[in-house]
Structures are given as C-alpha cells and as structure tokens.
Amino acid sequence: MKVPNKRGYFGQFGGKFIPETLTCCLQELEDTYKKVKNDKKFNEEVAYYLKEYAGRPTSLYFADNLSKLLGMKVYLKREDLLHTGAHKINNAIGQILLAKFMGKKRIIAETGAGQHGVAVATVASLFGYPCEVYMGEEDIRRQRMNVFRMKILGARVIPVKSGSRTLKDACSQAIRDWVTNVGDTYYLIGSTVGPYPYPLIVRDFQAVIGQESRRQILKKEGRLPDYLVACVGGGSNSLGLFYPFFNDKGVKFIGVEAGGFGLSGFNAASLIKGRVGVLHGAKSYVLQDKFGQIKNAHSIAAGLDYPAVGPEHAFYKSMNRARYTAVTDKCAIKGFNLLSQVEGIIPALESSHAVYYLKKLAKKAAGKIVLVCLSGRGDKDLEIVQEYINKRAKGQGARGKGNREKKGERR
C-alpha cells in the first residue's frame, strides 16, 4: 500500500479537513513540495544547513552505564546535541527553504515546549524573515527561557489565552492567522499533524534521524536494533526514527505517550485513550468527550501536551506496526533523573518518558539492542522539575514525610 495516497490519507487517517480559504495554498504547498522533493539543488541546500549549521550527523551513543543497569544494550540517538537543543531544527531548516522557494515573505508557527518556536525563530533570523510564534499562555509560563530565546532571535511571541492555553490553542490561533494571510505567509508546522501535505513534509524532513541511526547501528553492531523507542506527542521525532525502518519487520516500534496524571485522569495519551476524530485539519485519534468535544490534554512535558496525534501514527497503530504505551508525569521525572544521574545527560521531559519506559522494557528485552531517540536536552525543563520536586516535598511534609504515599506506592 502506498501511503499517503493521492488524497493525503494514511489508510483511513489524514486528509484535508479545512476551510475553503486554505484549499489553494495547501495545493500550492503540495505541488511545490512534489517539485523540490527530488530536486538535487534543493536537497543539497538542505543537507548543507543540516551539516554545517545544525550539526548533523548526531552521534549514536552507547549508554554503557544504563545498559549495565537494565541488562540490555541501549543506544541513544543524540538529537539533543543539535543547534537549538532538539530535533525540531531538522524540520525548520527544510521548511524555511521550502518557504523561500515558494517566495513567501512572512513566517508563522505554533509551539508548545518552545523548542519548535526557537528552531523557527532561529532559521527565520538566518534567512531574514519576520516571524511570529503563537504560544499558549500556560506554556509561556512553563517555558520562560525559551520565550526569551525566541525574542532574542527576533521573533514576536504571541500569547494565546483561549481554551487550555497550551499547544492545541496555539495551533488553532496560528491557523486563524494563516487563513487571513494566505498570500504572503508560510505556516511552518512543527509536528506530523495538520492537513495534508504537512504530515508528509514534516516526516520526510525528520527522517534523517532514522536514516542516520540505521547506518550507525549497522556500523556499530553489524545488525539492526530489536526495538526503537521514542516519545509521541504530535509525533515528529518518533516518526523520524521509525519511518526509515518501516519495512524491517524484525524491528519493533514503541511509541511512548504522555500519561499525565494517569490514564483515568488528565493525560495526553491520544492513541490509547482517544477516539477517531478530526482536529486541526486531519483525521486521527483525538481526546474527546462523548459529545465529540475536544478534551484538554495534560502533560508535565509541554511538547507532549496535545490532544491528538499525527495520522501516520494512527495508521501504524491500526496495522499493528507500532505499539503505544504511556508514562505518567511522576515516572517521566524518574526517567529525567535516571539518565541525568547514570549517564550525565539531562534529557528533555519529552524524551524522559521514553527513557523511563526502558525500565519496563528491560523485563522482557534482556540482551536485546534498543535504540532510543533522545529528542532534546533538558535545560528548558529545569524550572519545571524543580517546581515539581518542591511541591512534592511540601506535600510529603504535610503527610508525615510521605510515609502514606510510600505505602500507597507499595500497594
């Protein structure tokens, strides 16, 4: 089966659910992308900036201490070492060059954790574009340093005060802007979400993660890994890793969603707790109530705090090509501490979900080769983690130093 098909569907998922105003500009984007996708000069320019500016290839690091602790061979794909600190720069470079090719004059974007916003502000500065980034007011509070970085880079950060004041609402506001300014504006989407062809474009620009990983693991181990593990919000880092291994049936894919306060409470586990629906122009799994209204998502990691998922992930789930699980906020903090204290690498809270899941995987993967996408570094999350630890310490103090909580954990 060829996916996506000509109508932009991955199986039953994807498509274009859009206002008529966007029909022409999405068609223009699709036609242009088809034209440049195999254009030698365009691809050479993308490759140049990925290497000389962003810092590719990133290393595939054998985590020796973690491997000994867990009893399996763990490799980390170090996207955290890229310029701007996360995998988001891969897609930002590709799409800014696409906008340049199309002759657009203005860049807009949405962001949650701020890593995509920083990447877009960076490339907009590099290529001389005015840039406006929509960011939920709650995420602005959580990610103050990334907001400051965007402003230093020359971008205008526009607070979104509606709804949950997080990534979902930032996306909605960016789309409203785009509808109003389709002539000269390029909407640089940061994940494998939105109407076709965005899920395809973002996946293709992020596929460099898996392409490099494939070459590197074959060189180091002489064979492919048994498991690929990555966090899943919208889905760009995970699809970037998974897609180049799609036809390698012996390689298992595990996507780790944000379990938030738990699967029975507030979370962002769209593939596990969601139902098929439409959000931001695409059909996929969406967190919604019995009336079809979009639920507010929650994750301690702002980059995973989104109530839907890219349609290609929904397709992978439907055909059992990938397995999806969830890790709570509490366990993500444990993953954050684990990698920091065992390997001396401070991961982004998004990546920490995948790191923690390795403890569960170790029970059935002894001696196996596991490749994890470390999608970003944790500098941006230090205040969040500190706040979490402080609140937890105060709560434990009120309950007799946490004795009751510890008993509850043992039960």
mmCIF file of C-alpha atoms in Angstrom:
data_model
loop_
_atom_site.group_PDB
_atom_site.id
_atom_site.type_symbol
_atom_site.label_atom_id
_atom_site.label_comp_id
_atom_site.label_asym_id
_atom_site.label_seq_id
_atom_site.Cartn_x
_atom_site.Cartn_y
_atom_site.Cartn_z
ATOM 1 C CA MET A 1 0.000 0.000 0.000
ATOM 2 C CA LYS A 2 1.310 3.428 -0.933
ATOM 3 C CA VAL A 3 0.917 5.903 1.941
ATOM 4 C CA PRO A 4 -0.089 8.573 1.954
ATOM 5 C CA ASN A 5 -2.330 8.137 -1.081
ATOM 6 C CA LYS A 6 -3.153 10.901 -3.566
ATOM 7 C CA ARG A 7 -5.833 12.283 -1.260
ATOM 8 C CA GLY A 8 -3.392 12.529 1.629
ATOM 9 C CA TYR A 9 -4.595 9.540 3.649
ATOM 10 C CA PHE A 10 -2.524 7.053 5.634
ATOM 11 C CA GLY A 11 -5.035 4.218 5.478
ATOM 12 C CA GLN A 12 -8.201 5.860 6.841
ATOM 13 C CA PHE A 13 -6.297 8.641 8.608
ATOM 14 C CA GLY A 14 -5.124 12.078 7.474
ATOM 15 C CA GLY A 15 -6.749 14.032 4.663
ATOM 16 C CA LYS A 16 -7.629 17.719 4.454
ATOM 17 C CA PHE A 17 -10.453 18.984 6.659
ATOM 18 C CA ILE A 18 -10.010 22.675 6.005
ATOM 19 C CA PRO A 19 -11.838 25.938 5.283
ATOM 20 C CA GLU A 20 -12.148 26.727 1.580
ATOM 21 C CA THR A 21 -9.739 29.664 2.020
ATOM 22 C CA LEU A 22 -6.850 27.229 2.550
ATOM 23 C CA THR A 23 -7.549 24.946 -0.404
ATOM 24 C CA CYS A 24 -5.427 26.828 -2.922
ATOM 25 C CA CYS A 25 -2.450 27.437 -0.618
ATOM 26 C CA LEU A 26 -2.353 23.798 0.505
ATOM 27 C CA GLN A 27 -2.458 22.713 -3.129
ATOM 28 C CA GLU A 28 0.363 25.152 -3.869
ATOM 29 C CA LEU A 29 2.359 23.690 -0.974
ATOM 30 C CA GLU A 30 1.728 20.120 -2.155
ATOM 31 C CA ASP A 31 2.687 20.898 -5.757
ATOM 32 C CA THR A 32 5.820 22.752 -4.685
ATOM 33 C CA TYR A 33 6.919 20.008 -2.313
ATOM 34 C CA LYS A 34 6.483 17.360 -5.011
ATOM 35 C CA LYS A 35 8.638 19.513 -7.282
ATOM 36 C CA VAL A 36 11.507 20.047 -4.822
ATOM 37 C CA LYS A 37 11.425 16.674 -3.059
ATOM 38 C CA ASN A 38 13.694 15.096 -5.647
ATOM 39 C CA ASP A 39 15.399 18.295 -6.768
ATOM 40 C CA LYS A 40 19.164 17.867 -6.408
ATOM 41 C CA LYS A 41 19.921 21.528 -5.732
ATOM 42 C CA PHE A 42 17.188 21.855 -3.081
ATOM 43 C CA ASN A 43 18.285 18.702 -1.270
ATOM 44 C CA GLU A 44 21.931 19.763 -1.368
ATOM 45 C CA GLU A 45 20.984 23.064 0.275
ATOM 46 C CA VAL A 46 19.002 21.259 2.991
ATOM 47 C CA ALA A 47 21.917 18.872 3.578
ATOM 48 C CA TYR A 48 24.372 21.781 3.764
ATOM 49 C CA TYR A 49 22.476 23.578 6.513
ATOM 50 C CA LEU A 50 21.792 20.358 8.424
ATOM 51 C CA LYS A 51 25.513 19.609 8.494
ATOM 52 C CA GLU A 52 27.218 22.986 8.702
ATOM 53 C CA TYR A 53 24.614 24.891 10.711
ATOM 54 C CA ALA A 54 22.568 22.389 12.730
ATOM 55 C CA GLY A 55 25.386 19.948 13.474
ATOM 56 C CA ARG A 56 24.417 16.710 11.748
ATOM 57 C CA PRO A 57 25.077 13.860 11.865
ATOM 58 C CA THR A 58 24.276 13.461 15.553
ATOM 59 C CA SER A 59 26.025 10.678 17.437
ATOM 60 C CA LEU A 60 24.551 7.291 18.258
ATOM 61 C CA TYR A 61 25.832 6.918 21.792
ATOM 62 C CA PHE A 62 26.131 3.556 23.537
ATOM 63 C CA ALA A 63 24.844 4.205 27.052
ATOM 64 C CA ASP A 64 27.152 1.782 28.848
ATOM 65 C CA ASN A 65 26.085 2.558 32.422
ATOM 66 C CA LEU A 66 22.393 2.459 31.601
ATOM 67 C CA SER A 67 22.877 -0.743 29.611
ATOM 68 C CA LYS A 68 24.532 -2.483 32.553
ATOM 69 C CA LEU A 69 21.829 -1.281 34.906
ATOM 70 C CA LEU A 70 18.983 -2.523 32.688
ATOM 71 C CA GLY A 71 20.583 -5.635 31.240
ATOM 72 C CA MET A 72 20.188 -4.688 27.580
ATOM 73 C CA LYS A 73 22.194 -2.707 25.039
ATOM 74 C CA VAL A 74 20.873 0.844 24.962
ATOM 75 C CA TYR A 75 21.841 3.321 22.259
ATOM 76 C CA LEU A 76 20.803 6.975 22.392
ATOM 77 C CA LYS A 77 20.291 8.959 19.194
ATOM 78 C CA ARG A 78 21.596 12.307 20.418
ATOM 79 C CA GLU A 79 19.254 14.851 18.829
ATOM 80 C CA ASP A 80 19.812 16.894 21.982
ATOM 81 C CA LEU A 81 23.244 17.830 20.609
ATOM 82 C CA LEU A 82 21.831 19.746 17.658
ATOM 83 C CA HIS A 83 21.871 23.541 17.406
ATOM 84 C CA THR A 84 18.883 24.873 19.422
ATOM 85 C CA GLY A 85 18.889 21.693 21.536
ATOM 86 C CA ALA A 86 16.335 19.436 19.857
ATOM 87 C CA HIS A 87 15.302 17.599 16.694
ATOM 88 C CA LYS A 88 12.973 20.457 15.705
ATOM 89 C CA ILE A 89 15.731 22.235 13.760
ATOM 90 C CA ASN A 90 15.711 19.430 11.119
ATOM 91 C CA ASN A 91 12.192 20.280 10.002
ATOM 92 C CA ALA A 92 12.610 24.024 10.491
ATOM 93 C CA ILE A 93 15.535 24.114 8.054
ATOM 94 C CA GLY A 94 13.678 22.069 5.449
ATOM 95 C CA GLN A 95 10.502 24.111 5.628
ATOM 96 C CA ILE A 96 12.181 27.540 5.687
ATOM 97 C CA LEU A 97 13.938 26.602 2.449
ATOM 98 C CA LEU A 98 10.569 25.473 1.081
ATOM 99 C CA ALA A 99 9.072 28.850 2.044
ATOM 100 C CA LYS A 100 11.991 30.577 0.337
ATOM 101 C CA PHE A 101 11.436 28.518 -2.817
ATOM 102 C CA MET A 102 7.746 29.495 -2.774
ATOM 103 C CA GLY A 103 8.565 33.191 -2.428
ATOM 104 C CA LYS A 104 6.763 33.675 0.901
ATOM 105 C CA LYS A 105 7.531 36.827 2.886
ATOM 106 C CA ARG A 106 6.418 36.020 6.439
ATOM 107 C CA ILE A 107 6.711 33.017 8.760
ATOM 108 C CA ILE A 108 4.269 31.956 11.466
ATOM 109 C CA ALA A 109 4.442 28.946 13.757
ATOM 110 C CA GLU A 110 2.938 27.346 16.840
ATOM 111 C CA THR A 111 4.895 25.957 19.757
ATOM 112 C CA GLY A 112 4.315 24.075 22.993
ATOM 113 C CA ALA A 113 7.567 23.467 24.843
ATOM 114 C CA GLY A 114 9.153 26.237 22.821
ATOM 115 C CA GLN A 115 11.722 24.049 21.053
ATOM 116 C CA HIS A 116 9.934 24.307 17.721
ATOM 117 C CA GLY A 117 9.400 28.011 18.267
ATOM 118 C CA VAL A 118 13.100 28.500 18.986
ATOM 119 C CA ALA A 119 14.043 26.485 15.890
ATOM 120 C CA VAL A 120 11.691 28.530 13.692
ATOM 121 C CA ALA A 121 12.887 31.821 15.186
ATOM 122 C CA THR A 122 16.455 30.671 14.533
ATOM 123 C CA VAL A 123 16.003 29.860 10.853
ATOM 124 C CA ALA A 124 13.806 32.918 10.315
ATOM 125 C CA SER A 125 16.665 35.035 11.650
ATOM 126 C CA LEU A 126 19.158 33.160 9.475
ATOM 127 C CA PHE A 127 17.163 33.769 6.285
ATOM 128 C CA GLY A 128 15.878 37.251 7.139
ATOM 129 C CA TYR A 129 12.175 36.515 7.656
ATOM 130 C CA PRO A 130 9.811 38.300 10.030
ATOM 131 C CA CYS A 131 8.486 35.630 12.362
ATOM 132 C CA GLU A 132 5.534 35.339 14.729
ATOM 133 C CA VAL A 133 5.124 32.380 17.063
ATOM 134 C CA TYR A 134 1.832 31.505 18.758
ATOM 135 C CA MET A 135 2.258 30.002 22.212
ATOM 136 C CA GLY A 136 -0.293 29.179 24.894
ATOM 137 C CA GLU A 137 -0.186 31.415 27.945
ATOM 138 C CA GLU A 138 0.300 28.398 30.224
ATOM 139 C CA ASP A 139 3.242 27.187 28.137
ATOM 140 C CA ILE A 140 4.735 30.683 28.200
ATOM 141 C CA ARG A 141 4.678 30.439 31.986
ATOM 142 C CA ARG A 142 6.241 26.971 31.980
ATOM 143 C CA GLN A 143 8.877 27.738 29.344
ATOM 144 C CA ARG A 144 10.003 31.282 30.137
ATOM 145 C CA MET A 145 13.579 30.727 28.982
ATOM 146 C CA ASN A 146 12.539 29.508 25.535
ATOM 147 C CA VAL A 147 10.233 32.519 25.210
ATOM 148 C CA PHE A 148 13.194 34.770 25.950
ATOM 149 C CA ARG A 149 15.312 32.870 23.406
ATOM 150 C CA MET A 150 12.697 33.431 20.695
ATOM 151 C CA LYS A 151 12.545 37.127 21.472
ATOM 152 C CA ILE A 152 16.342 37.439 21.431
ATOM 153 C CA LEU A 153 16.288 35.780 17.991
ATOM 154 C CA GLY A 154 13.913 38.482 16.770
ATOM 155 C CA ALA A 155 10.613 36.607 16.788
ATOM 156 C CA ARG A 156 7.384 38.026 18.157
ATOM 157 C CA VAL A 157 5.821 35.612 20.657
ATOM 158 C CA ILE A 158 2.025 35.956 20.711
ATOM 159 C CA PRO A 159 0.308 34.644 23.879
ATOM 160 C CA VAL A 160 -2.823 32.555 23.315
ATOM 161 C CA LYS A 161 -5.274 32.997 26.182
ATOM 162 C CA SER A 162 -8.163 30.838 24.984
ATOM 163 C CA GLY A 163 -9.062 27.260 25.920
ATOM 164 C CA SER A 164 -6.407 25.349 27.833
ATOM 165 C CA ARG A 165 -3.823 27.992 26.848
ATOM 166 C CA THR A 166 -1.465 25.263 25.581
ATOM 167 C CA LEU A 167 -0.351 23.774 22.247
ATOM 168 C CA LYS A 168 -3.835 22.916 20.943
ATOM 169 C CA ASP A 169 -4.934 26.515 21.229
ATOM 170 C CA ALA A 170 -1.665 27.835 19.797
ATOM 171 C CA CYS A 171 -2.255 25.670 16.697
ATOM 172 C CA SER A 172 -5.817 26.948 16.365
ATOM 173 C CA GLN A 173 -4.700 30.565 16.559
ATOM 174 C CA ALA A 174 -1.895 30.038 14.031
ATOM 175 C CA ILE A 175 -4.402 28.547 11.586
ATOM 176 C CA ARG A 176 -6.686 31.583 12.036
ATOM 177 C CA ASP A 177 -3.740 33.836 11.188
ATOM 178 C CA TRP A 178 -2.874 31.723 8.144
ATOM 179 C CA VAL A 179 -6.443 31.811 6.804
ATOM 180 C CA THR A 180 -6.314 35.607 6.956
ATOM 181 C CA ASN A 181 -2.869 35.972 5.364
ATOM 182 C CA VAL A 182 -2.563 33.106 2.872
ATOM 183 C CA GLY A 183 -0.966 35.223 0.149
ATOM 184 C CA ASP A 184 2.378 36.072 1.716
ATOM 185 C CA THR A 185 2.537 33.863 4.839
ATOM 186 C CA TYR A 186 4.085 30.433 5.292
ATOM 187 C CA TYR A 187 2.795 28.393 8.244
ATOM 188 C CA LEU A 188 5.752 26.331 9.478
ATOM 189 C CA ILE A 189 4.104 23.460 11.359
ATOM 190 C CA GLY A 190 6.340 21.684 13.861
ATOM 191 C CA SER A 191 4.951 18.149 14.022
ATOM 192 C CA THR A 192 3.416 15.445 11.839
ATOM 193 C CA VAL A 193 -0.073 16.886 12.336
ATOM 194 C CA GLY A 194 -2.369 19.172 10.393
ATOM 195 C CA PRO A 195 -3.863 18.799 6.922
ATOM 196 C CA TYR A 196 -2.019 17.019 4.134
ATOM 197 C CA PRO A 197 0.739 17.548 2.974
ATOM 198 C CA TYR A 198 2.135 18.713 6.348
ATOM 199 C CA PRO A 199 2.305 15.247 7.981
ATOM 200 C CA LEU A 200 4.291 14.007 4.963
ATOM 201 C CA ILE A 201 6.580 17.054 4.781
ATOM 202 C CA VAL A 202 7.484 17.012 8.475
ATOM 203 C CA ARG A 203 8.043 13.253 8.482
ATOM 204 C CA ASP A 204 10.339 13.473 5.464
ATOM 205 C CA PHE A 205 12.448 16.264 6.957
ATOM 206 C CA GLN A 206 12.722 14.358 10.250
ATOM 207 C CA ALA A 207 13.520 11.019 8.579
ATOM 208 C CA VAL A 208 17.198 11.986 8.740
ATOM 209 C CA ILE A 209 17.050 10.739 12.352
ATOM 210 C CA GLY A 210 16.227 7.179 11.313
ATOM 211 C CA GLN A 211 18.403 7.230 8.207
ATOM 212 C CA GLU A 212 21.475 8.130 10.251
ATOM 213 C CA SER A 213 20.525 5.703 13.028
ATOM 214 C CA ARG A 214 20.283 2.865 10.536
ATOM 215 C CA ARG A 215 23.772 3.468 9.143
ATOM 216 C CA GLN A 216 25.249 3.989 12.596
ATOM 217 C CA ILE A 217 23.800 0.891 14.263
ATOM 218 C CA LEU A 218 24.839 -1.315 11.355
ATOM 219 C CA LYS A 219 28.375 0.020 11.709
ATOM 220 C CA LYS A 220 28.446 -0.467 15.488
ATOM 221 C CA GLU A 221 26.559 -3.751 15.820
ATOM 222 C CA GLY A 222 26.528 -5.256 12.339
ATOM 223 C CA ARG A 223 22.745 -5.599 12.532
ATOM 224 C CA LEU A 224 19.555 -3.652 13.097
ATOM 225 C CA PRO A 225 18.170 -2.993 16.597
ATOM 226 C CA ASP A 226 15.462 -5.116 18.169
ATOM 227 C CA TYR A 227 13.497 -2.114 19.402
ATOM 228 C CA LEU A 228 13.088 1.556 18.540
ATOM 229 C CA VAL A 229 11.689 3.671 21.370
ATOM 230 C CA ALA A 230 10.602 7.323 21.193
ATOM 231 C CA CYS A 231 8.171 9.687 22.872
ATOM 232 C CA VAL A 232 4.998 10.618 20.984
ATOM 233 C CA GLY A 233 3.127 13.912 21.157
ATOM 234 C CA GLY A 234 2.241 15.057 17.670
ATOM 235 C CA GLY A 235 4.792 12.522 16.508
ATOM 236 C CA SER A 236 7.700 14.113 14.629
ATOM 237 C CA ASN A 237 10.737 12.693 16.445
ATOM 238 C CA SER A 238 9.222 9.214 16.671
ATOM 239 C CA LEU A 239 8.188 9.081 13.009
ATOM 240 C CA GLY A 240 11.570 10.491 12.038
ATOM 241 C CA LEU A 241 13.114 7.483 13.768
ATOM 242 C CA PHE A 242 10.523 4.831 12.833
ATOM 243 C CA TYR A 243 9.824 5.561 9.177
ATOM 244 C CA PRO A 244 13.205 4.538 7.660
ATOM 245 C CA PHE A 245 12.803 1.147 9.430
ATOM 246 C CA PHE A 246 9.167 0.662 8.363
ATOM 247 C CA ASN A 247 9.862 -2.362 6.127
ATOM 248 C CA ASP A 248 12.202 -4.029 8.628
ATOM 249 C CA LYS A 249 9.646 -6.260 10.297
ATOM 250 C CA GLY A 250 12.128 -7.561 12.862
ATOM 251 C CA VAL A 251 12.486 -4.067 14.326
ATOM 252 C CA LYS A 252 9.722 -3.331 16.831
ATOM 253 C CA PHE A 253 8.437 0.232 17.257
ATOM 254 C CA ILE A 254 7.361 1.503 20.668
ATOM 255 C CA GLY A 255 5.835 4.973 20.979
ATOM 256 C CA VAL A 256 5.567 6.408 24.482
ATOM 257 C CA GLU A 257 2.738 8.868 25.057
ATOM 258 C CA ALA A 258 2.240 11.236 27.981
ATOM 259 C CA GLY A 259 0.205 9.563 30.729
ATOM 260 C CA GLY A 260 -0.040 12.811 32.683
ATOM 261 C CA PHE A 261 -1.874 12.230 35.974
ATOM 262 C CA GLY A 262 -2.783 8.701 34.850
ATOM 263 C CA LEU A 263 -4.921 7.112 32.146
ATOM 264 C CA SER A 264 -8.029 7.540 34.285
ATOM 265 C CA GLY A 265 -7.255 11.236 34.821
ATOM 266 C CA PHE A 266 -5.870 14.104 32.759
ATOM 267 C CA ASN A 267 -3.363 12.906 30.174
ATOM 268 C CA ALA A 268 -2.220 13.381 26.584
ATOM 269 C CA ALA A 269 -2.382 9.725 25.519
ATOM 270 C CA SER A 270 -4.410 10.179 22.325
ATOM 271 C CA LEU A 271 -3.614 6.796 20.792
ATOM 272 C CA ILE A 272 -4.520 4.929 23.970
ATOM 273 C CA LYS A 273 -7.435 6.953 25.337
ATOM 274 C CA GLY A 274 -8.621 8.839 22.261
ATOM 275 C CA ARG A 275 -11.206 8.047 19.600
ATOM 276 C CA VAL A 276 -11.105 8.641 15.863
ATOM 277 C CA GLY A 277 -11.983 12.239 15.105
ATOM 278 C CA VAL A 278 -10.779 15.395 13.366
ATOM 279 C CA LEU A 279 -8.562 18.114 14.787
ATOM 280 C CA HIS A 280 -6.603 20.849 13.015
ATOM 281 C CA GLY A 281 -7.416 19.557 9.560
ATOM 282 C CA ALA A 282 -6.634 15.850 9.898
ATOM 283 C CA LYS A 283 -8.456 12.660 10.859
ATOM 284 C CA SER A 284 -6.667 10.777 13.621
ATOM 285 C CA TYR A 285 -7.037 9.684 17.232
ATOM 286 C CA VAL A 286 -8.286 12.595 19.328
ATOM 287 C CA LEU A 287 -9.045 13.021 23.023
ATOM 288 C CA GLN A 288 -12.755 13.880 23.059
ATOM 289 C CA ASP A 289 -15.802 13.530 25.252
ATOM 290 C CA LYS A 290 -18.961 11.579 24.407
ATOM 291 C CA PHE A 291 -20.307 14.597 22.532
ATOM 292 C CA GLY A 292 -17.197 14.868 20.348
ATOM 293 C CA GLN A 293 -15.878 17.971 22.114
ATOM 294 C CA ILE A 294 -12.068 18.132 22.331
ATOM 295 C CA LYS A 295 -10.778 17.443 25.820
ATOM 296 C CA ASN A 296 -7.970 19.392 27.424
ATOM 297 C CA ALA A 297 -4.773 17.355 27.401
ATOM 298 C CA HIS A 298 -2.186 17.368 30.173
ATOM 299 C CA SER A 299 1.491 16.505 30.411
ATOM 300 C CA ILE A 300 4.301 17.841 32.540
ATOM 301 C CA ALA A 301 6.177 17.976 29.206
ATOM 302 C CA ALA A 302 4.727 20.920 27.278
ATOM 303 C CA GLY A 303 5.825 19.396 23.958
ATOM 304 C CA LEU A 304 3.571 16.354 24.510
ATOM 305 C CA ASP A 305 0.598 18.357 25.767
ATOM 306 C CA TYR A 306 -1.595 17.909 22.662
ATOM 307 C CA PRO A 307 -4.994 16.133 22.431
ATOM 308 C CA ALA A 308 -4.344 14.372 19.109
ATOM 309 C CA VAL A 309 -1.573 12.641 17.202
ATOM 310 C CA GLY A 310 -0.213 12.597 13.662
ATOM 311 C CA PRO A 311 -2.272 10.464 11.247
ATOM 312 C CA GLU A 312 0.660 8.242 10.307
ATOM 313 C CA HIS A 313 0.939 7.105 13.921
ATOM 314 C CA ALA A 314 -2.771 6.281 13.866
ATOM 315 C CA PHE A 315 -2.108 4.232 10.734
ATOM 316 C CA TYR A 316 0.805 2.396 12.386
ATOM 317 C CA LYS A 317 -1.485 1.553 15.301
ATOM 318 C CA SER A 318 -4.272 0.306 13.018
ATOM 319 C CA MET A 319 -1.931 -2.117 11.250
ATOM 320 C CA ASN A 320 -0.067 -3.122 14.440
ATOM 321 C CA ARG A 321 3.236 -1.843 13.074
ATOM 322 C CA ALA A 322 3.871 0.098 16.276
ATOM 323 C CA ARG A 323 2.852 -0.433 19.872
ATOM 324 C CA TYR A 324 1.923 2.551 22.013
ATOM 325 C CA THR A 325 2.158 2.885 25.760
ATOM 326 C CA ALA A 326 2.019 5.742 28.262
ATOM 327 C CA VAL A 327 4.214 7.078 31.064
ATOM 328 C CA THR A 328 2.896 9.376 33.791
ATOM 329 C CA ASP A 329 4.346 12.716 34.888
ATOM 330 C CA LYS A 330 5.726 11.104 38.019
ATOM 331 C CA CYS A 331 7.530 8.408 36.060
ATOM 332 C CA ALA A 332 8.809 10.902 33.484
ATOM 333 C CA ILE A 333 10.531 12.762 36.337
ATOM 334 C CA LYS A 334 12.102 9.445 37.341
ATOM 335 C CA GLY A 335 13.319 8.963 33.766
ATOM 336 C CA PHE A 336 14.713 12.514 33.805
ATOM 337 C CA ASN A 337 16.669 11.770 36.978
ATOM 338 C CA LEU A 338 17.744 8.315 35.809
ATOM 339 C CA LEU A 339 19.529 9.440 32.665
ATOM 340 C CA SER A 340 20.967 12.507 34.376
ATOM 341 C CA GLN A 341 22.457 10.531 37.256
ATOM 342 C CA VAL A 342 23.516 7.371 35.409
ATOM 343 C CA GLU A 343 24.862 8.816 32.142
ATOM 344 C CA GLY A 344 25.401 12.501 32.933
ATOM 345 C CA ILE A 345 22.917 13.507 30.216
ATOM 346 C CA ILE A 346 19.997 15.763 31.191
ATOM 347 C CA PRO A 347 17.128 14.887 28.805
ATOM 348 C CA ALA A 348 14.095 16.925 27.849
ATOM 349 C CA LEU A 349 10.990 15.925 29.781
ATOM 350 C CA GLU A 350 9.510 14.719 26.485
ATOM 351 C CA SER A 351 12.401 12.281 25.993
ATOM 352 C CA SER A 352 12.282 11.334 29.682
ATOM 353 C CA HIS A 353 9.027 9.477 29.012
ATOM 354 C CA ALA A 354 10.873 7.181 26.605
ATOM 355 C CA VAL A 355 13.832 6.817 28.977
ATOM 356 C CA TYR A 356 11.621 5.704 31.852
ATOM 357 C CA TYR A 357 9.849 3.146 29.657
ATOM 358 C CA LEU A 358 13.187 1.347 29.227
ATOM 359 C CA LYS A 359 12.824 0.088 32.806
ATOM 360 C CA LYS A 360 9.608 -1.697 31.817
ATOM 361 C CA LEU A 361 11.020 -2.937 28.522
ATOM 362 C CA ALA A 362 14.072 -4.413 30.293
ATOM 363 C CA LYS A 363 11.883 -7.086 31.887
ATOM 364 C CA LYS A 364 11.354 -8.760 28.501
ATOM 365 C CA ALA A 365 14.280 -7.475 26.425
ATOM 366 C CA ALA A 366 17.317 -8.821 28.267
ATOM 367 C CA GLY A 367 20.354 -8.756 25.977
ATOM 368 C CA LYS A 368 18.431 -7.022 23.168
ATOM 369 C CA ILE A 369 19.533 -3.912 21.267
ATOM 370 C CA VAL A 370 17.320 -0.917 21.998
ATOM 371 C CA LEU A 371 17.676 2.394 20.180
ATOM 372 C CA VAL A 372 16.097 5.429 21.842
ATOM 373 C CA CYS A 373 15.540 8.845 20.311
ATOM 374 C CA LEU A 374 16.784 11.465 22.757
ATOM 375 C CA SER A 375 14.759 14.183 21.096
ATOM 376 C CA GLY A 376 16.006 17.145 23.114
ATOM 377 C CA ARG A 377 18.029 18.378 26.049
ATOM 378 C CA GLY A 378 16.581 19.251 29.432
ATOM 379 C CA ASP A 379 17.823 22.784 30.081
ATOM 380 C CA LYS A 380 14.374 24.153 29.252
ATOM 381 C CA ASP A 381 12.744 21.915 31.855
ATOM 382 C CA LEU A 382 14.896 22.531 34.925
ATOM 383 C CA GLU A 383 12.465 25.057 36.439
ATOM 384 C CA ILE A 384 9.540 22.673 35.868
ATOM 385 C CA VAL A 385 11.378 19.796 37.527
ATOM 386 C CA GLN A 386 12.458 21.992 40.428
ATOM 387 C CA GLU A 387 8.880 23.209 40.889
ATOM 388 C CA TYR A 388 7.612 19.612 40.811
ATOM 389 C CA ILE A 389 10.169 18.489 43.407
ATOM 390 C CA ASN A 390 9.413 21.459 45.680
ATOM 391 C CA LYS A 391 5.652 20.866 45.539
ATOM 392 C CA ARG A 392 6.142 17.173 46.196
ATOM 393 C CA ALA A 393 8.404 17.903 49.175
ATOM 394 C CA LYS A 394 5.803 20.242 50.683
ATOM 395 C CA GLY A 395 3.066 17.680 50.126
ATOM 396 C CA GLN A 396 5.099 14.939 51.758
ATOM 397 C CA GLY A 397 5.824 17.185 54.722
ATOM 398 C CA ALA A 398 2.085 17.667 55.240
ATOM 399 C CA ARG A 399 1.602 13.893 55.225
ATOM 400 C CA GLY A 400 4.303 12.981 57.686
ATOM 401 C CA LYS A 401 7.257 12.993 55.290
ATOM 402 C CA GLY A 402 5.451 10.957 52.674
ATOM 403 C CA ASN A 403 5.068 7.711 54.619
ATOM 404 C CA ARG A 404 1.493 7.252 53.477
ATOM 405 C CA GLU A 405 2.451 7.937 49.865
ATOM 406 C CA LYS A 406 5.223 5.343 50.020
ATOM 407 C CA LYS A 407 2.808 2.768 51.409
ATOM 408 C CA GLY A 408 0.407 3.597 48.607
ATOM 409 C CA GLU A 409 3.159 3.025 46.038
ATOM 410 C CA ARG A 410 3.926 -0.403 47.506
ATOM 411 C CA ARG A 411 0.271 -1.366 47.251
#
